[in-house]
Amino acid sequence: MSSIALQLLINGLIAGAIYALVASGFSLIYSTNKFIHFAHGAVIAFSAYVLYFLFSVLGLNFGFAVVLAIVFASLLGYGMDFFVYKQLRKKKTSSVILLIASVGLLILLESFILLLFGADVKTIGFIKVSKGIEFLGAIITPLQIFIILSSIILLVGLFVFMKKTKLGKAMRAVSDNKDVAEIVGISSEKIYSWSFIIGSAIAGIAAILISLEQNLEPTMGTNLMIKGFAAAIIGGIGSVHGAVLGAFLLGIVENFGIWYLPSGYKDAIAFVLLFIFLLFRPQGILGIKRRAEK
Amino acid sequence: MMKKQNKIYLTIGIVAVVLIAAIVMFSSPKGEDTIKIGVIAPLSGGPALWGQGSVNMIQLAAEEINSQSGIDGKNIELIIEDGKCNPNDAITAAQKLINVDNVKYILGGHCSPETTAIVPVVDKAKVFLLAGVTSTDYGVSGSKYAFRTSPPTIDQAEIVADVAYNKYNYKKIALITEEAAYAKSFSEDVKKSFAGEIIEELNYVPGEKDFKTGLAKIKDKNPDAIWISPQDPAEAVIILNQMKELDMLDIPLFGNTIFVSSNVATTSGGLLPESAFTITLFTDPNSPKSKEVQGKYQAKYGSTVPYNLYYISAAYDATNMLSDAIGKCGEDVDCVQEFFLGIDNYQGVAGDFTFKENGDPIFDSWKEMKIVDGKTILE
């Protein structure tokens, strides 16, 4: 029986790691920009298709294709900020308008994928499907171990980046109080761009790992975003390592939940958890309860 | 000032009305020398496999009819819409065909979720519908103007349950089911007909990617076999991948015709076990009629018939039966409905057609099917 519990824990960690890959980049962008960038999901989907195109269609070296896909993700995120969000910010638009613009971008990019690649499911096929490794009666594949490790490295890496580097500190400053940060000489526009570049690069990493573990579909971005967003809220919106923790909690609760409940309730379990957090701990796991401003 | 403006608006209005009237008047004679038939089928995504095949057959049949002076001298004009095997898209497509193109006849949907969604729409609009590749129990029954060439899943499920229990001795089985019209209905019917015990059920929503915990639950209960009923072949492949990863492929499998198909066998990279069986509708590929149509299909499209020969050939027969009915009845939909009820052993390519009062065909040519070495084996 304990091997079953271990299997569930592992399944939960795998699911959680995938959510974490989505949620961390999203949360990073939110922390400085303070609006919900739903098109983050489309960045993941598009980068996954770019990887598919470079590796499976053009036949490029896998490592090279991976690097290009991550660079592409960064540029796509930066481009969205430069051509859409920055222009809207210049007009002093509210974060609600930015949110609507991001949903527009999400739909636009998904339609682009549909146009370019068609609706049928694509597989990268870099890793041959084989029996996983047995570990105390539970089974896990090398790729899944790699996914979990990546998200843990991401958690630690982002923590160090935000606390130790100059850019990370500047990001936290803008995140805390944009106006004060401007006074001490931090350009908030620059920080916005950087958070898009770094957040979208993380989306690129997510795209690669997710496209290897699951298959590619034009709407994959939306589906990933739903769970990634839930994870970010559970972890504490705006807190990057909180988002990663929230993602793992979500993955584990889902998988233990469907052991006792029919499998069809998986999404319901996720959203019940989300509601519990919204009702009783709206600031999330690591979020700081802020005093009502003014 | 206001009066002058009003005059301008009035003038614009009159010009617009005259223009619209002119367009309608000049375009309608062109519309009258063809007979419009709407087609709804999945043309994108995994289900395009049989959707495109069916549409190809319909086009083949329509071209043949048109080359032999059409229906009473009028050519058939096909208006083809992508229903995406999805209720919402199918309804949009049906409404477009009915309200914009003014069709009186629709061949489709070619997928259970499409057909179940559009039957109420066509019934209300008094449009005649002849569906294919549609076998949910509640597919067309209860509707006056909807017919289909596919027999309902309950007939198929009874044989599946019987073969599993009596021939292969599966006493305890687990079910994996996609929550979509055909897949769900088929599983429900297997559940109803199976004499043994059902020890675990895994239901998943379309688009699910992670089956690991559900599969672990099934593995823990040690079933004799697992019944798998997907709607989209894409998820069937993911299920096989994850079963392989969890070392579960030694458990015997059986499933619906989407699961046990050469498509799933190929895209999964050969993970579909050769012992996995399904019960399928059978059309003799070597009958002279079938051979002829398969040859024409190959010549026109450069590929073999892509999916179950019965389902795809039935699209050819459907087009011909409908064209016969229109030849006799014209625009009179009630007359077409009676014509179909009166069909007695129409000798088609897929098989012989006779329709029941509820629009279902009478069918009894079932075969057990397996995929061995990428080839379809029938017993």
mmCIF file of C-alpha atoms in Angstrom, chain B residues 23-181:
data_model
loop_
_atom_site.group_PDB
_atom_site.id
_atom_site.type_symbol
_atom_site.label_atom_id
_atom_site.label_comp_id
_atom_site.label_asym_id
_atom_site.label_seq_id
_atom_site.Cartn_x
_atom_site.Cartn_y
_atom_site.Cartn_z
ATOM 1 C CA ILE B 23 -28.299 40.945 -56.269
ATOM 2 C CA VAL B 24 -30.933 38.493 -55.053
ATOM 3 C CA MET B 25 -32.765 38.521 -58.392
ATOM 4 C CA PHE B 26 -29.668 38.001 -60.482
ATOM 5 C CA SER B 27 -28.128 35.387 -58.270
ATOM 6 C CA SER B 28 -31.177 33.231 -57.602
ATOM 7 C CA PRO B 29 -31.563 31.743 -61.096
ATOM 8 C CA LYS B 30 -27.984 30.501 -60.799
ATOM 9 C CA GLY B 31 -28.853 28.817 -57.492
ATOM 10 C CA GLU B 32 -31.872 27.101 -58.991
ATOM 11 C CA ASP B 33 -30.130 24.941 -61.538
ATOM 12 C CA THR B 34 -28.226 23.089 -58.840
ATOM 13 C CA ILE B 35 -29.442 21.067 -55.898
ATOM 14 C CA LYS B 36 -27.657 22.145 -52.752
ATOM 15 C CA ILE B 37 -26.696 19.442 -50.293
ATOM 16 C CA GLY B 38 -24.984 20.419 -47.059
ATOM 17 C CA VAL B 39 -22.203 18.235 -45.672
ATOM 18 C CA ILE B 40 -20.991 18.338 -42.069
ATOM 19 C CA ALA B 41 -17.960 16.282 -41.101
ATOM 20 C CA PRO B 42 -14.855 16.627 -38.924
ATOM 21 C CA LEU B 43 -12.142 17.938 -41.249
ATOM 22 C CA SER B 44 -9.536 18.909 -38.681
ATOM 23 C CA GLY B 45 -7.958 17.182 -35.706
ATOM 24 C CA GLY B 46 -7.801 13.440 -35.097
ATOM 25 C CA PRO B 47 -11.408 12.750 -36.194
ATOM 26 C CA ALA B 48 -10.597 14.196 -39.658
ATOM 27 C CA LEU B 49 -9.389 10.667 -40.347
ATOM 28 C CA TRP B 50 -12.909 9.455 -41.019
ATOM 29 C CA GLY B 51 -14.418 12.904 -41.698
ATOM 30 C CA GLN B 52 -12.203 13.565 -44.703
ATOM 31 C CA GLY B 53 -12.657 9.981 -45.900
ATOM 32 C CA SER B 54 -16.438 10.353 -45.784
ATOM 33 C CA VAL B 55 -16.351 13.726 -47.544
ATOM 34 C CA ASN B 56 -14.116 12.259 -50.247
ATOM 35 C CA MET B 57 -16.662 9.484 -50.811
ATOM 36 C CA ILE B 58 -19.537 11.980 -50.940
ATOM 37 C CA GLN B 59 -17.664 14.069 -53.508
ATOM 38 C CA LEU B 60 -16.872 10.976 -55.533
ATOM 39 C CA ALA B 61 -20.531 9.925 -55.591
ATOM 40 C CA ALA B 62 -21.769 13.459 -56.360
ATOM 41 C CA GLU B 63 -19.359 13.789 -59.283
ATOM 42 C CA GLU B 64 -20.591 10.500 -60.697
ATOM 43 C CA ILE B 65 -24.212 11.580 -60.383
ATOM 44 C CA ASN B 66 -23.432 14.949 -61.982
ATOM 45 C CA SER B 67 -21.583 13.350 -64.875
ATOM 46 C CA GLN B 68 -24.693 11.227 -65.558
ATOM 47 C CA SER B 69 -26.864 14.332 -66.035
ATOM 48 C CA GLY B 70 -27.383 14.923 -62.309
ATOM 49 C CA ILE B 71 -30.733 14.741 -60.580
ATOM 50 C CA ASP B 72 -33.386 15.533 -63.213
ATOM 51 C CA GLY B 73 -30.815 17.527 -65.145
ATOM 52 C CA LYS B 74 -29.706 19.535 -62.132
ATOM 53 C CA ASN B 75 -26.220 19.162 -60.736
ATOM 54 C CA ILE B 76 -25.568 18.451 -57.086
ATOM 55 C CA GLU B 77 -23.769 21.324 -55.362
ATOM 56 C CA LEU B 78 -22.059 20.241 -52.151
ATOM 57 C CA ILE B 79 -21.568 22.805 -49.412
ATOM 58 C CA ILE B 80 -19.035 21.306 -47.019
ATOM 59 C CA GLU B 81 -18.577 22.504 -43.437
ATOM 60 C CA ASP B 82 -16.103 21.414 -40.754
ATOM 61 C CA GLY B 83 -18.006 20.258 -37.665
ATOM 62 C CA LYS B 84 -14.710 19.357 -35.914
ATOM 63 C CA CYS B 85 -16.401 16.436 -34.139
ATOM 64 C CA ASN B 86 -17.506 19.070 -31.664
ATOM 65 C CA PRO B 87 -21.114 19.953 -30.750
ATOM 66 C CA ASN B 88 -20.626 23.748 -30.884
ATOM 67 C CA ASP B 89 -18.911 23.822 -34.250
ATOM 68 C CA ALA B 90 -21.418 21.354 -35.683
ATOM 69 C CA ILE B 91 -24.364 23.522 -34.594
ATOM 70 C CA THR B 92 -22.767 26.625 -36.110
ATOM 71 C CA ALA B 93 -22.187 24.701 -39.329
ATOM 72 C CA ALA B 94 -25.784 23.397 -39.410
ATOM 73 C CA GLN B 95 -27.235 26.848 -38.790
ATOM 74 C CA LYS B 96 -25.097 28.318 -41.546
ATOM 75 C CA LEU B 97 -26.216 25.611 -43.976
ATOM 76 C CA ILE B 98 -29.880 26.017 -43.069
ATOM 77 C CA ASN B 99 -30.146 29.809 -42.736
ATOM 78 C CA VAL B 100 -27.535 31.131 -45.142
ATOM 79 C CA ASP B 101 -27.331 28.467 -47.824
ATOM 80 C CA ASN B 102 -30.958 27.371 -47.478
ATOM 81 C CA VAL B 103 -30.205 23.704 -47.877
ATOM 82 C CA LYS B 104 -32.994 21.155 -47.456
ATOM 83 C CA TYR B 105 -30.702 18.150 -47.048
ATOM 84 C CA ILE B 106 -27.633 17.544 -44.934
ATOM 85 C CA LEU B 107 -25.253 14.602 -45.127
ATOM 86 C CA GLY B 108 -23.766 14.531 -41.647
ATOM 87 C CA GLY B 109 -22.585 14.780 -39.040
ATOM 88 C CA HIS B 110 -19.878 12.229 -39.439
ATOM 89 C CA CYS B 111 -19.139 11.830 -35.769
ATOM 90 C CA SER B 112 -21.510 11.204 -32.850
ATOM 91 C CA PRO B 113 -20.903 14.516 -31.007
ATOM 92 C CA GLU B 114 -21.720 16.396 -34.212
ATOM 93 C CA THR B 115 -24.862 14.466 -35.008
ATOM 94 C CA THR B 116 -26.362 14.454 -31.518
ATOM 95 C CA ALA B 117 -25.927 18.227 -31.404
ATOM 96 C CA ILE B 118 -27.471 19.040 -34.785
ATOM 97 C CA VAL B 119 -30.430 16.645 -34.800
ATOM 98 C CA PRO B 120 -32.662 19.045 -32.786
ATOM 99 C CA VAL B 121 -31.595 21.925 -35.060
ATOM 100 C CA VAL B 122 -32.509 20.181 -38.307
ATOM 101 C CA ASP B 123 -35.701 18.790 -36.854
ATOM 102 C CA LYS B 124 -36.908 22.252 -35.957
ATOM 103 C CA ALA B 125 -35.976 23.633 -39.368
ATOM 104 C CA LYS B 126 -37.569 20.661 -41.151
ATOM 105 C CA VAL B 127 -34.368 19.713 -42.933
ATOM 106 C CA PHE B 128 -33.614 16.105 -43.847
ATOM 107 C CA LEU B 129 -30.490 14.692 -42.232
ATOM 108 C CA LEU B 130 -28.592 11.541 -43.125
ATOM 109 C CA ALA B 131 -25.727 10.970 -40.698
ATOM 110 C CA GLY B 132 -22.729 8.673 -40.963
ATOM 111 C CA VAL B 133 -20.099 7.401 -38.497
ATOM 112 C CA THR B 134 -22.629 8.088 -35.747
ATOM 113 C CA SER B 135 -23.553 5.344 -33.364
ATOM 114 C CA THR B 136 -24.558 6.743 -29.970
ATOM 115 C CA ASP B 137 -27.829 5.296 -28.750
ATOM 116 C CA TYR B 138 -29.543 8.624 -28.598
ATOM 117 C CA GLY B 139 -28.076 9.636 -31.963
ATOM 118 C CA VAL B 140 -31.121 10.117 -34.092
ATOM 119 C CA SER B 141 -33.999 8.258 -32.496
ATOM 120 C CA GLY B 142 -36.933 10.447 -31.540
ATOM 121 C CA SER B 143 -36.393 12.710 -34.506
ATOM 122 C CA LYS B 144 -38.539 12.532 -37.602
ATOM 123 C CA TYR B 145 -36.148 13.862 -40.244
ATOM 124 C CA ALA B 146 -32.877 12.382 -39.016
ATOM 125 C CA PHE B 147 -31.607 9.061 -40.385
ATOM 126 C CA ARG B 148 -28.211 7.418 -40.175
ATOM 127 C CA THR B 149 -26.238 4.742 -41.962
ATOM 128 C CA SER B 150 -24.497 3.506 -38.781
ATOM 129 C CA PRO B 151 -26.133 1.019 -36.423
ATOM 130 C CA PRO B 152 -26.349 2.059 -32.746
ATOM 131 C CA THR B 153 -23.589 1.058 -30.294
ATOM 132 C CA ILE B 154 -25.880 -1.118 -28.186
ATOM 133 C CA ASP B 155 -25.898 -3.752 -30.958
ATOM 134 C CA GLN B 156 -22.102 -3.625 -31.086
ATOM 135 C CA ALA B 157 -21.690 -3.553 -27.295
ATOM 136 C CA GLU B 158 -23.702 -6.734 -26.806
ATOM 137 C CA ILE B 159 -21.295 -8.615 -29.044
ATOM 138 C CA VAL B 160 -18.238 -6.984 -27.426
ATOM 139 C CA ALA B 161 -19.483 -7.999 -23.977
ATOM 140 C CA ASP B 162 -20.279 -11.521 -25.124
ATOM 141 C CA VAL B 163 -16.909 -12.112 -26.820
ATOM 142 C CA ALA B 164 -15.004 -10.663 -23.843
ATOM 143 C CA TYR B 165 -16.870 -12.760 -21.282
ATOM 144 C CA ASN B 166 -17.364 -16.042 -23.122
ATOM 145 C CA LYS B 167 -14.544 -16.270 -25.646
ATOM 146 C CA TYR B 168 -11.695 -14.613 -23.732
ATOM 147 C CA ASN B 169 -12.953 -15.392 -20.245
ATOM 148 C CA TYR B 170 -12.619 -11.856 -18.901
ATOM 149 C CA LYS B 171 -14.642 -11.872 -15.677
ATOM 150 C CA LYS B 172 -13.403 -8.682 -13.992
ATOM 151 C CA ILE B 173 -12.794 -5.693 -16.220
ATOM 152 C CA ALA B 174 -11.925 -2.014 -15.827
ATOM 153 C CA LEU B 175 -13.283 0.694 -18.125
ATOM 154 C CA ILE B 176 -11.482 3.760 -19.485
ATOM 155 C CA THR B 177 -13.875 6.178 -21.152
ATOM 156 C CA GLU B 178 -13.696 9.610 -22.733
ATOM 157 C CA GLU B 179 -16.611 11.827 -21.742
ATOM 158 C CA ALA B 180 -17.806 12.350 -25.315
ATOM 159 C CA ALA B 181 -20.920 11.188 -27.139
#
